[in-house]
Amino acid sequence: MKNYVQCGRFRLPLTGADARPLVMGILNVTPDSFSDGGQRLTLDQILDYAEAMILAGVDIIDIGGESTRPGCVPVPLDVELQRVMPVIYALQECGKPLSIDTYKPEVMREAQLAGIDMINDIQGFRAPGAIDAVASGDCGLCVMHMQNTPQTMQQQPDYQDTVSEVTDFFSDRLSAMEQAGIDKNRLVLDVGFGFGKSLAHNIALLKNQHYFVRHFGLPLLAGLSRKSMLGAITDKPVDQRLAGSLAAALAAVATGAQIIRVHDVAETVDALKVWNAVYPAPEC
Ligand code: 7PJ
């Protein structure tokens, strides 16, 4: 296991006295995000929301300019840039690592010029030019697994063996990144809950997260917050999934994730503090 993740200006500890599960707060800059879409439209409102996340103890702020909910339509490059770049510039000095949720190499390049600390790619840097766009910097890179595309992924998710297929995907991406000379200390893996997965696939991956940690020796990020798999389990609509999301965050940490991507930062920070008091990170 790595001792830290290199995350641009920041080095996030994974082991030792300072290590604890980290909370990545979702900052959607889209008018159509599935769980809080349309509520935060002006830059001021977005920055207020970021400020509240910081006060609540967020560790990483994940800025997203394109909704990737099932069936959504991709946004053009210029629209995505218009949405995210002002937010990145405005938050540059906020004191927290900034992440950008994008799969577009042009957005990755612009965001790095603006000092982004992490690039979170739901396509696992598969777009032509994506690896080239990030190879020479030092920002963290989250490599997520997705079957098919957001437009089609939930139509018929299909695996012979979920864990081994996701393993093969990571192996392929990691060797491409290694060939490009990317330092392993920059890398984080994410099995991609809900991205081309049935409930059974998601549960199989959640239960096997430790396997991925052991196999690749890399930290895992997990995003389960308010997702439909929690709706399937609890029979609750998206605005009533807080308790499910907190339980999912703890389950994800219990099974090996070190960064938890969430909407509800304050509640998750508290839940993880309690968790960490009982199960602190390993010493080395
Ligand atoms: C994830 C993400 C996730 C990572 C989204 C949503 C949909 N990035 N971006 N992992 N999900 N790394 O927030 O429900 O699970 S967008």
GROMACS .gro file of C-alpha atoms and ligand atoms in nm:
model
  300
    1MET     CA    1   0.000   0.000   0.000
    2LYS     CA    2   0.117   0.351  -0.079
    3ASN     CA    3   0.183   0.594   0.206
    4TYR     CA    4   0.030   0.893   0.031
    5VAL     CA    5  -0.144   1.015  -0.284
    6GLN     CA    6   0.025   1.297  -0.469
    7CYS     CA    7  -0.250   1.541  -0.536
    8GLY     CA    8  -0.099   1.847  -0.703
    9ARG     CA    9  -0.010   2.096  -0.430
   10PHE     CA   10  -0.113   1.845  -0.164
   11ARG     CA   11   0.007   1.509  -0.040
   12LEU     CA   12  -0.277   1.312   0.113
   13PRO     CA   13  -0.159   1.068   0.381
   14LEU     CA   14  -0.286   0.709   0.352
   15THR     CA   15  -0.099   0.554   0.645
   16GLY     CA   16   0.033   0.676   0.980
   17ALA     CA   17  -0.105   0.902   1.250
   18ASP     CA   18  -0.246   1.167   1.013
   19ALA     CA   19  -0.426   0.918   0.789
   20ARG     CA   20  -0.804   0.877   0.803
   21PRO     CA   21  -1.077   0.819   0.548
   22LEU     CA   22  -1.105   1.129   0.332
   23VAL     CA   23  -1.424   1.299   0.221
   24MET     CA   24  -1.453   1.423  -0.134
   25GLY     CA   25  -1.742   1.669  -0.155
   26ILE     CA   26  -1.940   1.688  -0.478
   27LEU     CA   27  -1.971   2.037  -0.624
   28ASN     CA   28  -2.202   2.008  -0.920
   29VAL     CA   29  -2.193   2.295  -1.163
   30THR     CA   30  -2.464   2.152  -1.384
   31PRO     CA   31  -2.823   2.256  -1.426
   32ASP     CA   32  -2.934   1.893  -1.455
   33SER     CA   33  -2.757   1.690  -1.186
   34PHE     CA   34  -2.986   1.418  -1.065
   35SER     CA   35  -2.984   1.484  -0.693
   36ASP     CA   36  -2.958   1.858  -0.655
   37GLY     CA   37  -2.993   1.984  -1.008
   38GLY     CA   38  -3.094   2.338  -1.073
   39GLN     CA   39  -3.051   2.456  -0.718
   40ARG     CA   40  -2.716   2.626  -0.751
   41LEU     CA   41  -2.684   2.837  -1.057
   42THR     CA   42  -2.489   3.153  -0.983
   43LEU     CA   43  -2.117   3.157  -0.913
   44ASP     CA   44  -2.185   3.315  -0.574
   45GLN     CA   45  -2.419   3.035  -0.480
   46ILE     CA   46  -2.169   2.774  -0.592
   47LEU     CA   47  -1.894   2.938  -0.388
   48ASP     CA   48  -2.122   2.960  -0.082
   49TYR     CA   49  -2.186   2.591  -0.117
   50ALA     CA   50  -1.812   2.519  -0.142
   51GLU     CA   51  -1.752   2.734   0.167
   52ALA     CA   52  -2.011   2.533   0.359
   53MET     CA   53  -1.838   2.211   0.254
   54ILE     CA   54  -1.506   2.348   0.377
   55LEU     CA   55  -1.658   2.446   0.712
   56ALA     CA   56  -1.805   2.098   0.736
   57GLY     CA   57  -1.459   1.943   0.702
   58VAL     CA   58  -1.434   1.840   0.339
   59ASP     CA   59  -1.094   1.703   0.229
   60ILE     CA   60  -1.124   1.735  -0.151
   61ILE     CA   61  -1.371   1.937  -0.358
   62ASP     CA   62  -1.480   1.759  -0.677
   63ILE     CA   63  -1.604   2.005  -0.938
   64GLY     CA   64  -1.824   1.862  -1.214
   65GLY     CA   65  -1.961   2.043  -1.519
   66GLU     CA   66  -2.133   1.754  -1.692
   67SER     CA   67  -2.397   1.532  -1.540
   68THR     CA   68  -2.329   1.163  -1.593
   69ARG     CA   69  -2.653   1.024  -1.462
   70PRO     CA   70  -2.793   0.734  -1.665
   71GLY     CA   71  -2.939   0.851  -1.996
   72CYS     CA   72  -2.802   1.205  -1.979
   73VAL     CA   73  -2.678   1.395  -2.284
   74PRO     CA   74  -2.308   1.492  -2.302
   75VAL     CA   75  -2.239   1.867  -2.284
   76PRO     CA   76  -2.020   2.037  -2.547
   77LEU     CA   77  -1.663   2.122  -2.452
   78ASP     CA   78  -1.718   2.499  -2.446
   79VAL     CA   79  -2.018   2.468  -2.215
   80GLU     CA   80  -1.828   2.247  -1.975
   81LEU     CA   81  -1.534   2.488  -1.970
   82GLN     CA   82  -1.766   2.787  -1.914
   83ARG     CA   83  -1.918   2.610  -1.617
   84VAL     CA   84  -1.610   2.476  -1.441
   85MET     CA   85  -1.325   2.719  -1.509
   86PRO     CA   86  -1.465   3.018  -1.313
   87VAL     CA   87  -1.524   2.787  -1.018
   88ILE     CA   88  -1.170   2.648  -1.030
   89TYR     CA   89  -1.022   2.998  -1.042
   90ALA     CA   90  -1.246   3.124  -0.764
   91LEU     CA   91  -1.159   2.832  -0.534
   92GLN     CA   92  -0.788   2.819  -0.615
   93GLU     CA   93  -0.683   2.960  -0.279
   94CYS     CA   94  -0.949   2.793  -0.067
   95GLY     CA   95  -0.690   2.571   0.101
   96LYS     CA   96  -0.840   2.239  -0.007
   97PRO     CA   97  -0.737   2.014  -0.294
   98LEU     CA   98  -0.955   2.075  -0.599
   99SER     CA   99  -1.060   1.790  -0.824
  100ILE     CA  100  -1.226   1.808  -1.164
  101ASP     CA  101  -1.475   1.539  -1.269
  102THR     CA  102  -1.418   1.518  -1.644
  103TYR     CA  103  -1.326   1.276  -1.921
  104LYS     CA  104  -1.239   1.542  -2.177
  105PRO     CA  105  -0.863   1.591  -2.239
  106GLU     CA  106  -0.913   1.962  -2.321
  107VAL     CA  107  -1.083   2.021  -1.986
  108MET     CA  108  -0.802   1.828  -1.813
  109ARG     CA  109  -0.544   2.056  -1.976
  110GLU     CA  110  -0.725   2.379  -1.892
  111ALA     CA  111  -0.790   2.267  -1.536
  112GLN     CA  112  -0.424   2.182  -1.485
  113LEU     CA  113  -0.322   2.525  -1.613
  114ALA     CA  114  -0.555   2.669  -1.351
  115GLY     CA  115  -0.386   2.461  -1.078
  116ILE     CA  116  -0.626   2.168  -1.033
  117ASP     CA  117  -0.497   1.908  -0.784
  118MET     CA  118  -0.683   1.597  -0.901
  119ILE     CA  119  -0.848   1.472  -1.217
  120ASN     CA  120  -1.136   1.234  -1.164
  121ASP     CA  121  -1.218   1.054  -1.488
  122ILE     CA  122  -1.525   0.830  -1.501
  123GLN     CA  123  -1.384   0.686  -1.826
  124GLY     CA  124  -1.052   0.594  -1.667
  125PHE     CA  125  -0.848   0.810  -1.908
  126ARG     CA  126  -0.968   0.618  -2.213
  127ALA     CA  127  -1.051   0.919  -2.432
  128PRO     CA  128  -0.789   0.968  -2.704
  129GLY     CA  129  -0.536   1.215  -2.567
  130ALA     CA  130  -0.646   1.186  -2.203
  131ILE     CA  131  -0.328   1.016  -2.080
  132ASP     CA  132  -0.113   1.260  -2.277
  133ALA     CA  133  -0.302   1.550  -2.122
  134VAL     CA  134  -0.213   1.445  -1.766
  135ALA     CA  135   0.117   1.258  -1.802
  136SER     CA  136   0.359   1.539  -1.723
  137GLY     CA  137   0.188   1.700  -1.423
  138ASP     CA  138   0.166   1.595  -1.060
  139CYS     CA  139  -0.207   1.606  -0.995
  140GLY     CA  140  -0.382   1.302  -0.854
  141LEU     CA  141  -0.562   1.081  -1.107
  142CYS     CA  142  -0.874   0.883  -1.026
  143VAL     CA  143  -0.920   0.595  -1.268
  144MET     CA  144  -1.284   0.483  -1.262
  145HIS     CA  145  -1.440   0.178  -1.424
  146MET     CA  146  -1.752   0.216  -1.635
  147GLN     CA  147  -1.918  -0.036  -1.866
  148ASN     CA  148  -2.047   0.135  -2.183
  149THR     CA  149  -2.141   0.505  -2.165
  150PRO     CA  150  -2.372   0.705  -1.938
  151GLN     CA  151  -2.626   0.704  -2.222
  152THR     CA  152  -2.645   0.324  -2.235
  153MET     CA  153  -2.477   0.189  -1.923
  154GLN     CA  154  -2.786   0.097  -1.721
  155GLN     CA  155  -2.977  -0.059  -2.011
  156GLN     CA  156  -2.827  -0.404  -1.970
  157PRO     CA  157  -2.517  -0.425  -1.754
  158ASP     CA  158  -2.357  -0.761  -1.827
  159TYR     CA  159  -2.053  -0.940  -1.683
  160GLN     CA  160  -1.930  -1.300  -1.674
  161ASP     CA  161  -1.734  -1.218  -1.361
  162THR     CA  162  -1.761  -0.862  -1.235
  163VAL     CA  163  -1.450  -0.857  -1.018
  164SER     CA  164  -1.219  -1.010  -1.275
  165GLU     CA  165  -1.349  -0.789  -1.557
  166VAL     CA  166  -1.297  -0.475  -1.352
  167THR     CA  167  -0.952  -0.609  -1.258
  168ASP     CA  168  -0.866  -0.653  -1.627
  169PHE     CA  169  -0.986  -0.300  -1.699
  170PHE     CA  170  -0.766  -0.152  -1.426
  171SER     CA  171  -0.466  -0.359  -1.543
  172ASP     CA  172  -0.509  -0.227  -1.895
  173ARG     CA  173  -0.541   0.136  -1.785
  174LEU     CA  174  -0.253   0.111  -1.538
  175SER     CA  175  -0.018  -0.031  -1.797
  176ALA     CA  176  -0.109   0.248  -2.040
  177MET     CA  177  -0.043   0.502  -1.767
  178GLU     CA  178   0.283   0.338  -1.666
  179GLN     CA  179   0.401   0.346  -2.028
  180ALA     CA  180   0.332   0.719  -2.028
  181GLY     CA  181   0.564   0.750  -1.728
  182ILE     CA  182   0.295   0.837  -1.474
  183ASP     CA  183   0.406   0.800  -1.111
  184LYS     CA  184   0.199   0.543  -0.922
  185ASN     CA  185   0.177   0.779  -0.624
  186ARG     CA  186  -0.063   0.988  -0.830
  187LEU     CA  187  -0.312   0.706  -0.885
  188VAL     CA  188  -0.641   0.620  -0.720
  189LEU     CA  189  -0.881   0.348  -0.842
  190ASP     CA  190  -1.260   0.348  -0.831
  191VAL     CA  191  -1.482   0.052  -0.926
  192GLY     CA  192  -1.749   0.298  -1.042
  193PHE     CA  193  -2.065   0.211  -0.852
  194GLY     CA  194  -2.372   0.247  -1.072
  195PHE     CA  195  -2.178   0.292  -1.394
  196GLY     CA  196  -2.298  -0.003  -1.600
  197LYS     CA  197  -2.377  -0.221  -1.299
  198SER     CA  198  -2.682  -0.392  -1.155
  199LEU     CA  199  -2.735  -0.400  -0.779
  200ALA     CA  200  -2.574  -0.744  -0.766
  201HIS     CA  201  -2.269  -0.619  -0.959
  202ASN     CA  202  -2.236  -0.320  -0.727
  203ILE     CA  203  -2.256  -0.537  -0.417
  204ALA     CA  204  -2.002  -0.784  -0.556
  205LEU     CA  205  -1.760  -0.497  -0.620
  206LEU     CA  206  -1.823  -0.337  -0.282
  207LYS     CA  207  -1.759  -0.664  -0.102
  208ASN     CA  208  -1.436  -0.716  -0.297
  209GLN     CA  209  -1.278  -0.375  -0.264
  210HIS     CA  210  -0.999  -0.514  -0.042
  211TYR     CA  211  -0.907  -0.747  -0.324
  212PHE     CA  212  -0.842  -0.449  -0.555
  213VAL     CA  213  -0.636  -0.274  -0.288
  214ARG     CA  214  -0.421  -0.584  -0.238
  215HIS     CA  215  -0.392  -0.666  -0.607
  216PHE     CA  216  -0.293  -0.320  -0.729
  217GLY     CA  217  -0.145  -0.169  -0.412
  218LEU     CA  218  -0.333   0.153  -0.481
  219PRO     CA  219  -0.591   0.347  -0.278
  220LEU     CA  220  -0.959   0.327  -0.367
  221LEU     CA  221  -1.213   0.602  -0.402
  222ALA     CA  222  -1.581   0.508  -0.367
  223GLY     CA  223  -1.886   0.702  -0.481
  224LEU     CA  224  -2.213   0.566  -0.350
  225SER     CA  225  -2.381   0.884  -0.230
  226ARG     CA  226  -2.757   0.892  -0.305
  227LYS     CA  227  -2.712   0.644  -0.589
  228SER     CA  228  -2.998   0.436  -0.722
  229MET     CA  229  -2.853   0.116  -0.576
  230LEU     CA  230  -2.931   0.268  -0.235
  231GLY     CA  231  -3.281   0.344  -0.359
  232ALA     CA  232  -3.313  -0.017  -0.468
  233ILE     CA  233  -3.208  -0.139  -0.124
  234THR     CA  234  -3.404   0.110   0.090
  235ASP     CA  235  -3.695   0.181  -0.144
  236LYS     CA  236  -3.639   0.555  -0.088
  237PRO     CA  237  -3.633   0.837  -0.343
  238VAL     CA  238  -3.313   1.031  -0.397
  239ASP     CA  239  -3.394   1.302  -0.141
  240GLN     CA  240  -3.434   1.040   0.134
  241ARG     CA  241  -3.110   0.851   0.092
  242LEU     CA  242  -2.894   1.022   0.355
  243ALA     CA  243  -2.902   0.733   0.604
  244GLY     CA  244  -2.840   0.484   0.325
  245SER     CA  245  -2.554   0.696   0.195
  246LEU     CA  246  -2.390   0.711   0.539
  247ALA     CA  247  -2.418   0.335   0.582
  248ALA     CA  248  -2.274   0.291   0.234
  249ALA     CA  249  -1.983   0.523   0.316
  250LEU     CA  250  -1.898   0.315   0.622
  251ALA     CA  251  -1.936  -0.009   0.427
  252ALA     CA  252  -1.702   0.131   0.161
  253VAL     CA  253  -1.439   0.224   0.422
  254ALA     CA  254  -1.481  -0.114   0.593
  255THR     CA  255  -1.409  -0.289   0.266
  256GLY     CA  256  -1.105  -0.081   0.175
  257ALA     CA  257  -1.191   0.262   0.029
  258GLN     CA  258  -0.988   0.558   0.153
  259ILE     CA  259  -1.165   0.843  -0.025
  260ILE     CA  260  -1.544   0.868  -0.013
  261ARG     CA  261  -1.721   1.089  -0.268
  262VAL     CA  262  -2.039   1.238  -0.120
  263HIS     CA  263  -2.306   1.505  -0.140
  264ASP     CA  264  -2.364   1.527   0.236
  265VAL     CA  265  -2.025   1.635   0.365
  266ALA     CA  266  -2.103   1.732   0.727
  267GLU     CA  267  -2.290   1.410   0.803
  268THR     CA  268  -2.027   1.191   0.635
  269VAL     CA  269  -1.741   1.367   0.815
  270ASP     CA  270  -1.908   1.288   1.150
  271ALA     CA  271  -1.981   0.928   1.055
  272LEU     CA  272  -1.621   0.874   0.946
  273LYS     CA  273  -1.483   1.040   1.261
  274VAL     CA  274  -1.670   0.785   1.469
  275TRP     CA  275  -1.551   0.507   1.242
  276ASN     CA  276  -1.192   0.626   1.263
  277ALA     CA  277  -1.201   0.643   1.642
  278VAL     CA  278  -1.268   0.269   1.641
  279TYR     CA  279  -1.069   0.164   1.333
  280PRO     CA  280  -0.777   0.401   1.276
  281ALA     CA  281  -0.567   0.367   0.960
  282PRO     CA  282  -0.271   0.127   0.973
  283GLU     CA  283   0.057   0.266   1.103
  284CYS     CA  284   0.247   0.187   0.786
  2857PJ     C1  285  -1.874   0.904  -0.950
  2857PJ     C2  286  -1.791   1.000  -1.007
  2857PJ     C3  287  -1.816   0.794  -0.880
  2857PJ     C4  288  -1.602   0.891  -0.929
  2857PJ     C5  289  -1.996   1.051  -1.049
  2857PJ     C6  290  -2.305   1.064  -0.911
  2857PJ     C7  291  -2.276   1.049  -1.056
  2857PJ     N1  292  -1.656   0.994  -0.995
  2857PJ     N2  293  -1.869   1.091  -1.069
  2857PJ     N3  294  -1.681   0.793  -0.874
  2857PJ     N4  295  -2.003   0.937  -0.977
  2857PJ     N5  296  -1.470   0.882  -0.918
  2857PJ     O1  297  -2.245   1.144  -0.840
  2857PJ     O2  298  -2.397   0.993  -0.866
  2857PJ     O3  299  -1.881   0.701  -0.830
  2857PJ     S1  300  -2.131   1.136  -1.113
   0.00000   0.00000   0.00000
